[in-house]
mmCIF file of C-alpha atoms in Angstrom:
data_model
loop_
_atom_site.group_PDB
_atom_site.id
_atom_site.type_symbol
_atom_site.label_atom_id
_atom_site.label_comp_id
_atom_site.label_asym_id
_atom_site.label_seq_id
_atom_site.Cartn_x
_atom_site.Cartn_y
_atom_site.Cartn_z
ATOM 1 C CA UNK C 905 192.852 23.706 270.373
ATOM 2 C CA UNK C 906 190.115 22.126 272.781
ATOM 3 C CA UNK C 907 190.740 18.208 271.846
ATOM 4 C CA UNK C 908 188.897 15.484 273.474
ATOM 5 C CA UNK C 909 189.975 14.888 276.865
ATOM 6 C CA UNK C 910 190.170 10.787 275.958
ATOM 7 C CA UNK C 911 192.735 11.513 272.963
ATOM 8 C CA UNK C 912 195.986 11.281 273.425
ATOM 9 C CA UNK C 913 198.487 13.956 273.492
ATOM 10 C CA UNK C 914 202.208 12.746 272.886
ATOM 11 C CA UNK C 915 204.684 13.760 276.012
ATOM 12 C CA UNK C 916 207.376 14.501 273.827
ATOM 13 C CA UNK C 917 210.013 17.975 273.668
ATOM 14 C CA UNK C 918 208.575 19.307 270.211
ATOM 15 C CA UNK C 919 208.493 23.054 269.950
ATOM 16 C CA UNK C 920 205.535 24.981 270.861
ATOM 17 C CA UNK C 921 204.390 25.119 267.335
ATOM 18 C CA UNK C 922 204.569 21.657 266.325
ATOM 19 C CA UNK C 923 201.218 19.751 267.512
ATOM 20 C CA UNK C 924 200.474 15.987 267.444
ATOM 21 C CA UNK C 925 197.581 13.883 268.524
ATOM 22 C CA UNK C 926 196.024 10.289 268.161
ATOM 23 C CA UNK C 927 192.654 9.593 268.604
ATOM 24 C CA UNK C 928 190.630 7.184 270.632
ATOM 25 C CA UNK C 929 186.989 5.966 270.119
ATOM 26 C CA UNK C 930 185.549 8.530 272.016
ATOM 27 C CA UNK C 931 183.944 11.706 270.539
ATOM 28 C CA UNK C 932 182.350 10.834 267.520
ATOM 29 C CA UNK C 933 178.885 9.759 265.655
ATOM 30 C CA UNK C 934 179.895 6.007 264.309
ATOM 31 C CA UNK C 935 177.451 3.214 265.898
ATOM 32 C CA UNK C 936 178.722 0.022 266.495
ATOM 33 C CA UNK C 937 180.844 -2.030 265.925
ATOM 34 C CA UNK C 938 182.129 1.168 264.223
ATOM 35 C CA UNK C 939 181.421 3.449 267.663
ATOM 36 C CA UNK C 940 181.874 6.369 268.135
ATOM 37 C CA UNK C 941 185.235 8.291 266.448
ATOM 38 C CA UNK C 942 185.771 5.801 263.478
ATOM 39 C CA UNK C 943 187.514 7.683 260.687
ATOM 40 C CA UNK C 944 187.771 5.276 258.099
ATOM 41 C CA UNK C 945 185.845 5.543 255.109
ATOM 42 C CA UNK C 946 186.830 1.968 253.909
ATOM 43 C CA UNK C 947 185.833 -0.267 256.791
ATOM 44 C CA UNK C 948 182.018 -0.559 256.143
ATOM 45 C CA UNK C 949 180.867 2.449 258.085
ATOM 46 C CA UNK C 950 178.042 4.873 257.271
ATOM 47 C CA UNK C 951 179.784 7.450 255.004
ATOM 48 C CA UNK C 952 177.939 10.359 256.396
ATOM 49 C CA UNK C 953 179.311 9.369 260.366
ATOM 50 C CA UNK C 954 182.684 8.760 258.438
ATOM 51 C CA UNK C 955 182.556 12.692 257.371
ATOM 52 C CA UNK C 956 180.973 14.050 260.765
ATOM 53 C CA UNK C 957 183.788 12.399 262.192
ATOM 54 C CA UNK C 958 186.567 13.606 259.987
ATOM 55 C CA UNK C 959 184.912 17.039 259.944
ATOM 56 C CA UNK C 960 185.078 16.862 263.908
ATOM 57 C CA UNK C 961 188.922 15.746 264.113
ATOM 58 C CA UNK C 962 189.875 18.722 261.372
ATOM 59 C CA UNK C 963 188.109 21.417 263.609
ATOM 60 C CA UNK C 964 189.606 20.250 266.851
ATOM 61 C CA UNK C 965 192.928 20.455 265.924
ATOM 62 C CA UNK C 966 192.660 23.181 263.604
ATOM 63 C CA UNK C 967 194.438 22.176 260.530
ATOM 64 C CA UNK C 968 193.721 20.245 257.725
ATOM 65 C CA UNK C 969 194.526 16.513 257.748
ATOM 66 C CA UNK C 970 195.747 14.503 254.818
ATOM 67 C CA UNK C 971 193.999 10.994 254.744
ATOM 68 C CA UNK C 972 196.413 8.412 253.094
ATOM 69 C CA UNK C 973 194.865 5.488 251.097
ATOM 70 C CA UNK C 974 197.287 2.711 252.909
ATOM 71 C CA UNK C 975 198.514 -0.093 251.761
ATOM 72 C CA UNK C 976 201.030 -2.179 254.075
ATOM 73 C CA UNK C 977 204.119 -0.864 251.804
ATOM 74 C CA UNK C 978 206.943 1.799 252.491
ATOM 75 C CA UNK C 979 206.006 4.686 250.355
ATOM 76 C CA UNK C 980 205.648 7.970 250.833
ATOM 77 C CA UNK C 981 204.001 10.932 249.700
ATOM 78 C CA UNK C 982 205.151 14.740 250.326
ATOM 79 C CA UNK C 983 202.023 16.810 250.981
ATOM 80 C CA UNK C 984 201.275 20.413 249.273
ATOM 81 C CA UNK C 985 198.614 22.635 249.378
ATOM 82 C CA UNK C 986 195.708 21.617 247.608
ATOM 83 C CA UNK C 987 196.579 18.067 248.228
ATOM 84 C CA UNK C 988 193.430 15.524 248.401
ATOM 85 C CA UNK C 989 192.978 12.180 250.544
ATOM 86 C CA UNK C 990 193.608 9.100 249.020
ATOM 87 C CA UNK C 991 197.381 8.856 248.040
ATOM 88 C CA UNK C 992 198.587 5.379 247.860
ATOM 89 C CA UNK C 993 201.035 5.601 250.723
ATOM 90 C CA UNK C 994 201.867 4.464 254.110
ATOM 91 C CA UNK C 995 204.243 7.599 255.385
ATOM 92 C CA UNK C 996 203.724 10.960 254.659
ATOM 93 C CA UNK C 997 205.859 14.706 255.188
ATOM 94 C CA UNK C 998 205.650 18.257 254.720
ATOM 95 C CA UNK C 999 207.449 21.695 255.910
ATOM 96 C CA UNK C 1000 203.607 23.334 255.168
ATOM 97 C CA UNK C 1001 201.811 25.197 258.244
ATOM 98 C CA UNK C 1002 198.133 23.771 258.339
ATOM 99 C CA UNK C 1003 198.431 20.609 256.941
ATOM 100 C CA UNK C 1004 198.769 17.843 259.220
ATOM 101 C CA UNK C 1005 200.335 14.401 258.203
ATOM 102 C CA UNK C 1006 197.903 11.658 258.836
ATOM 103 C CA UNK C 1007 198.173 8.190 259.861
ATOM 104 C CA UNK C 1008 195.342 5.648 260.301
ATOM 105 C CA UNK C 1009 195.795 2.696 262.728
ATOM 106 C CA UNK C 1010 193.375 -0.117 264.512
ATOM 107 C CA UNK C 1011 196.232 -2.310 265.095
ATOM 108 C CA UNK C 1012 199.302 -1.551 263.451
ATOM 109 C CA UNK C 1013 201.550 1.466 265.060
ATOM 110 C CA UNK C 1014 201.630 4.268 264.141
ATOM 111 C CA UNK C 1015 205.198 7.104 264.248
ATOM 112 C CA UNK C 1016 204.911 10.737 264.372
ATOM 113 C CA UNK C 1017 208.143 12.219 263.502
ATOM 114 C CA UNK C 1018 209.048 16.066 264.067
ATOM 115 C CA UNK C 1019 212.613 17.729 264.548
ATOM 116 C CA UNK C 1020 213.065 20.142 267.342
ATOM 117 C CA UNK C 1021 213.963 23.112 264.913
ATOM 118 C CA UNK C 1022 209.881 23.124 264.110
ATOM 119 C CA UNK C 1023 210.459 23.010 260.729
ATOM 120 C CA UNK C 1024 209.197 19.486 259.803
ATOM 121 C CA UNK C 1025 206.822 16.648 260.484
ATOM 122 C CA UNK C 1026 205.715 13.691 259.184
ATOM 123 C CA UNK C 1027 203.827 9.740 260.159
ATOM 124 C CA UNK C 1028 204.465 6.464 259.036
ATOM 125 C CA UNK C 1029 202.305 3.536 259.314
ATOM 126 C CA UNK C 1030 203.815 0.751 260.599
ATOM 127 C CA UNK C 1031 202.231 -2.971 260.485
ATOM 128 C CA UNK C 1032 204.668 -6.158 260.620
ATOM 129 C CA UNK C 1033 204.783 -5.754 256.686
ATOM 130 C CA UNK C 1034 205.420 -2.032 256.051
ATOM 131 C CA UNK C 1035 208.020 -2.319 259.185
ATOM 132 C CA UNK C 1036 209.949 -5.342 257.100
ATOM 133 C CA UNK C 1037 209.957 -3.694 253.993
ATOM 134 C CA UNK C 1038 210.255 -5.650 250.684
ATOM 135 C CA UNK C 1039 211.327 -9.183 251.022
ATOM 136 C CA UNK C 1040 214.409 -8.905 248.271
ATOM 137 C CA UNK C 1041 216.024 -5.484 249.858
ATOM 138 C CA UNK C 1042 219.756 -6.638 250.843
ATOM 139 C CA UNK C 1043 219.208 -4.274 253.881
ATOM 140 C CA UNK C 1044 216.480 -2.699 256.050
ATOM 141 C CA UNK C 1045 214.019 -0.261 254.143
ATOM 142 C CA UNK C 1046 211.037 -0.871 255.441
ATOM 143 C CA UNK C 1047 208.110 2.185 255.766
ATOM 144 C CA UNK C 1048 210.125 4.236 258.610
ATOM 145 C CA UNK C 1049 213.407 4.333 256.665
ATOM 146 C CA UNK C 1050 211.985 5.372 253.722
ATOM 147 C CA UNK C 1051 209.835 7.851 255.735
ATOM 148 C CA UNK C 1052 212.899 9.190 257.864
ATOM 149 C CA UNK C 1053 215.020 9.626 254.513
ATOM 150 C CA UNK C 1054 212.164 11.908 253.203
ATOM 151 C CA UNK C 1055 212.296 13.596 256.789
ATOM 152 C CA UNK C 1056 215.667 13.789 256.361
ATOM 153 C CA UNK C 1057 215.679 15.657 253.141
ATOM 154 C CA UNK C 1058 212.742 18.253 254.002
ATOM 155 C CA UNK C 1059 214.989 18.974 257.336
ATOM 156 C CA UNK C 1060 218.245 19.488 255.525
ATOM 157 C CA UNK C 1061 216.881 22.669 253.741
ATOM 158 C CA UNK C 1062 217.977 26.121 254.303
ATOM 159 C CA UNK C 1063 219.530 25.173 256.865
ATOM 160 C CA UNK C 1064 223.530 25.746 258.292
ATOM 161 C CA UNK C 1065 226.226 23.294 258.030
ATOM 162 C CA UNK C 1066 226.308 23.187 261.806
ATOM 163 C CA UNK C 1067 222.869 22.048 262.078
ATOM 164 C CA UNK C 1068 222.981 19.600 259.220
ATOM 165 C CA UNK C 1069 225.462 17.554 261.210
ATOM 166 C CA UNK C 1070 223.107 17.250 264.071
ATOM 167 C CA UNK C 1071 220.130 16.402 262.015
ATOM 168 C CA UNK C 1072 219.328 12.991 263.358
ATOM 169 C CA UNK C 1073 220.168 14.277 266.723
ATOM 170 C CA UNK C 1074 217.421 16.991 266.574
ATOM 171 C CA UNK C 1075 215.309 14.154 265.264
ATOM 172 C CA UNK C 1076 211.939 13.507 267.519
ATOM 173 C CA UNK C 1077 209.990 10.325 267.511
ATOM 174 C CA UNK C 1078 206.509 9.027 269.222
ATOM 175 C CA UNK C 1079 205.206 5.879 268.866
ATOM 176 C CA UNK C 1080 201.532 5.628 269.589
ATOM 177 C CA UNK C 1081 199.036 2.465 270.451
ATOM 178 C CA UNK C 1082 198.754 -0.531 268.425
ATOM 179 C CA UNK C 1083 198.396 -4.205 269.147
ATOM 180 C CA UNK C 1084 200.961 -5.472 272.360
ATOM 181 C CA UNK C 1085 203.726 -8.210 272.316
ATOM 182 C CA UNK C 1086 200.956 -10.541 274.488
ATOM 183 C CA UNK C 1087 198.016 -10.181 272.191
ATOM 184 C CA UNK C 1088 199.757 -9.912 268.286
ATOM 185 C CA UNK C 1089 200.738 -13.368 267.177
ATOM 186 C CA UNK C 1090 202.111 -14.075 263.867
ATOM 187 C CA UNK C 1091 203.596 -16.930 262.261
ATOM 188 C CA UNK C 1092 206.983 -18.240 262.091
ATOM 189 C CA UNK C 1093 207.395 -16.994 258.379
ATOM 190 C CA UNK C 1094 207.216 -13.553 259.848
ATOM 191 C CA UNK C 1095 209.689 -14.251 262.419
ATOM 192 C CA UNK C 1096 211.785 -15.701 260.169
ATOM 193 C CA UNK C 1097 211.469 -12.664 257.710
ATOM 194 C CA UNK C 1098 212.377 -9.798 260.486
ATOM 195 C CA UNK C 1099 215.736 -12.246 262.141
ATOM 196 C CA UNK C 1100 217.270 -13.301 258.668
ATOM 197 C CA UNK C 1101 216.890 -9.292 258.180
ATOM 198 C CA UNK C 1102 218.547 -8.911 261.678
ATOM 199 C CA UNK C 1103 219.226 -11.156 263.852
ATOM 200 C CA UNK C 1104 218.865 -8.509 266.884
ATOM 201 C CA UNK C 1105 215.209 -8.768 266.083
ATOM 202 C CA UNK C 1106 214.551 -12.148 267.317
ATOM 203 C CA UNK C 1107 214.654 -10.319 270.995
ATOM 204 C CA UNK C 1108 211.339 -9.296 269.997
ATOM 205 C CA UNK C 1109 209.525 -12.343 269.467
ATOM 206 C CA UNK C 1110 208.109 -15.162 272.267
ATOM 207 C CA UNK C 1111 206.833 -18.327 271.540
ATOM 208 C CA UNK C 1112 203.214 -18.452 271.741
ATOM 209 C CA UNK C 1113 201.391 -21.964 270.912
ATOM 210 C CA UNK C 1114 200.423 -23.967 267.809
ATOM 211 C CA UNK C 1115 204.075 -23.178 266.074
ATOM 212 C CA UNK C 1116 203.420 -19.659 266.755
ATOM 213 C CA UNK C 1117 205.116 -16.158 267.802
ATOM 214 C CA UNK C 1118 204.213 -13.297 269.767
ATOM 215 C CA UNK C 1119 205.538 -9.568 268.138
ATOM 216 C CA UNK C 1120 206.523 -6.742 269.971
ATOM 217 C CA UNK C 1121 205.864 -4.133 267.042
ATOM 218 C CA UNK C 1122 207.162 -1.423 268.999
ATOM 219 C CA UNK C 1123 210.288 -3.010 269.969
ATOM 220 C CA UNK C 1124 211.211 -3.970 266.446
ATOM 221 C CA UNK C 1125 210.226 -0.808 265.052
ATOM 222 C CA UNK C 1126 212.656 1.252 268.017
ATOM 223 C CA UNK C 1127 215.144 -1.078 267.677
ATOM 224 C CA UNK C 1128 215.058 -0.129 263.557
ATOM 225 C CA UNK C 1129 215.019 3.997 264.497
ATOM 226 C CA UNK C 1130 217.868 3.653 266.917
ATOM 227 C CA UNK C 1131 219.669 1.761 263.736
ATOM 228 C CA UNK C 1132 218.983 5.281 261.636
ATOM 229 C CA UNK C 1133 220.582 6.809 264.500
ATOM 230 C CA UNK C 1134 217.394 8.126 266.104
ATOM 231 C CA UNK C 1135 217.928 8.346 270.374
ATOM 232 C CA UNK C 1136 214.957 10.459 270.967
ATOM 233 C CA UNK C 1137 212.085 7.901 270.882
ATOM 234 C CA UNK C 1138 208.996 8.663 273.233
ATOM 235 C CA UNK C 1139 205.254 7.189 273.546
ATOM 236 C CA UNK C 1140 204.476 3.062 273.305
ATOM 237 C CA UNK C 1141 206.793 1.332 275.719
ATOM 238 C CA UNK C 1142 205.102 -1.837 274.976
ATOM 239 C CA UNK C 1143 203.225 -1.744 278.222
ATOM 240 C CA UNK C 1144 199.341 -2.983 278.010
ATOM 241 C CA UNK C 1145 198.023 0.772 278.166
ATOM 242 C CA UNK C 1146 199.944 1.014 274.679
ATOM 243 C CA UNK C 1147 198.030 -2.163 273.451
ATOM 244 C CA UNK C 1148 194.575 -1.350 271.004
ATOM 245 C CA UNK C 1149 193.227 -5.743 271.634
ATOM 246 C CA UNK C 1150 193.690 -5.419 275.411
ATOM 247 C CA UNK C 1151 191.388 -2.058 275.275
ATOM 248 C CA UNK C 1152 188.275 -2.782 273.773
ATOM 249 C CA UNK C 1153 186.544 0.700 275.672
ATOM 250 C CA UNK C 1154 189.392 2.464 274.268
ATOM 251 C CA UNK C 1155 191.292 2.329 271.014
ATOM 252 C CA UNK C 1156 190.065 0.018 267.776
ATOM 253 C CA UNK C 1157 191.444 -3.219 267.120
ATOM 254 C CA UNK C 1158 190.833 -5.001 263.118
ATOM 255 C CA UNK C 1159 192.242 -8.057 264.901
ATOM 256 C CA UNK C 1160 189.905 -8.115 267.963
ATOM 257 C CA UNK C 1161 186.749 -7.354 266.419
ATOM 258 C CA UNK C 1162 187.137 -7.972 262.689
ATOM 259 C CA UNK C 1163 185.720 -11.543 262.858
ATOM 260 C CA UNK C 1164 184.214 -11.603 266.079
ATOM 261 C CA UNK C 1165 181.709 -7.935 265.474
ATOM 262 C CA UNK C 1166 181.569 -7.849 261.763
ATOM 263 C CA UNK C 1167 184.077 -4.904 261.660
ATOM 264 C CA UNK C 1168 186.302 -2.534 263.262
ATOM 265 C CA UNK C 1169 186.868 1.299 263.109
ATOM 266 C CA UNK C 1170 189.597 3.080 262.894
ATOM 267 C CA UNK C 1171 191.809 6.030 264.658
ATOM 268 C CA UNK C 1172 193.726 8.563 263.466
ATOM 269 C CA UNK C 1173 197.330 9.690 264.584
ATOM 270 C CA UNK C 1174 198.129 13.100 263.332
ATOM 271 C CA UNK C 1175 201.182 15.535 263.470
ATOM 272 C CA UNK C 1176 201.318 19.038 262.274
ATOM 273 C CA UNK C 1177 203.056 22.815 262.300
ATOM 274 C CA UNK C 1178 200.698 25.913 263.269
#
């Protein structure tokens, strides 16, 4: 692979085989506000930059990515071969070689997931709403536990008893950009929604003004891995590198320049097996 020196490569112990990315706005064709590497084709963007685009992220990384039609909910789709874009989903998985689960994001996180056998991969998408799940579940099963039980299941086959016990110990996570805990305020129906879930999330939320909170959407969506049992969680440390609003020359943000420039593009986080 020769990927764009700008994207970002996740530091994380996945074998040698297992690739992941997430890109920035640098390297493609989009002009503004959509500029440059916008690969969205439902944000308003000439379709023809939309496919140079996409046609330039498949040949970097060499495999074939899956575009997800997303929706803010906590499905998930298990790719096969021949498998178009599209899918109404917000997580996808696969065991395949060459077909790399895709996640868009201008905001919301996203969470590559691979295990350190090789043998599977898969990305969630993770705004406040797909993170919280449906209002009505008596427990937590939101877009990343439905995306790590399909993990889960892909992982356990063919495989020895010894290993099955250590599944969710073998279990790698990254969490890439998306909007900080200083720039992503919500309101206190969301805050309420995530602390009558679990009251260990309200750690994650800071009063901000008007009768409103600030989020830390990767805090509360690590503090809901480590409750699946996941330890090995890498990438956004909530820092304001991680954060897409503070970076305008950098990453997308819908929230940042939705209103303000008439639109926003959108980056891709991928993970795949060569």
């Amino acid at each position: 692979m020769a990927l764009n020196p700008d994207w970002i490569v996740p530091d994380w112990p996945a074998p040698a085989w297992v690739h992941a990315v997430c890109t920035t706005r640098a390297g493609g064709v989009s002009k503004p506000p959509y500029d440059r590497m916008n690969l969205g084709d439902h944000v308003g963007d000439a379709a023809r930059d939309v496919a140079a685009n996409r046609s330039n992220f498949a040949r970097q990384i060499g495999a074939k990515p899956v575009f997800l039609s997303q929706v803010h909910k906590a499905d998930v789709v298990q790719l096969g071969k021949g498998m178009p874009d599209g899918s109404l989903a917000d997580g996808c998985v696969t065991r395949l070689p060459g077909l790399a689960c895709t996640i868009m994001v201008a905001d919301c996180l996203p969470v590559l997931f691979a295990n350190s056998l090789g043998t599977v991969v898969a990305a969630a998408h993770a705004g406040w709403r797909g993170l919280l799940g449906p209002a009505s579940a008596s427990a937590p099963r939101g877009v990343l536990e439905s995306c790590y039980k399909e993990f889960e299941a892909l992982a356990l086959t063919n495989i020895s008893n010894d290993a099955i016990k250590n599944i969710v110990n073998n279990t790698l996570v990254w969490l890439g950009p998306c909007i900080g805990p200083d720039q992503f305020e919500v309101g206190p129906e969301v805050r309420d929604a995530f602390v009558g879930q679990d009251p260990q999330n309200a750690v994650f939320f800071k009063p901000s003004g008007k009768l409103k909170w600030l989020a830390d959407l990767a805090g509360l969506a690590r503090l809901r891995l480590r409750a699946l049992g996941v330890t090995q969680i890498y990438g956004n440390d909530g820092s304001r590198d991680w954060c897409t609003a503070s970076n305008p020359s950098r990453f997308f943000s819908h929230r940042r320049d939705g209103a303000a420039l008439g639109g926003s593009g959108r980056m891709a986080a991928a993970v795949w097996i060569d």
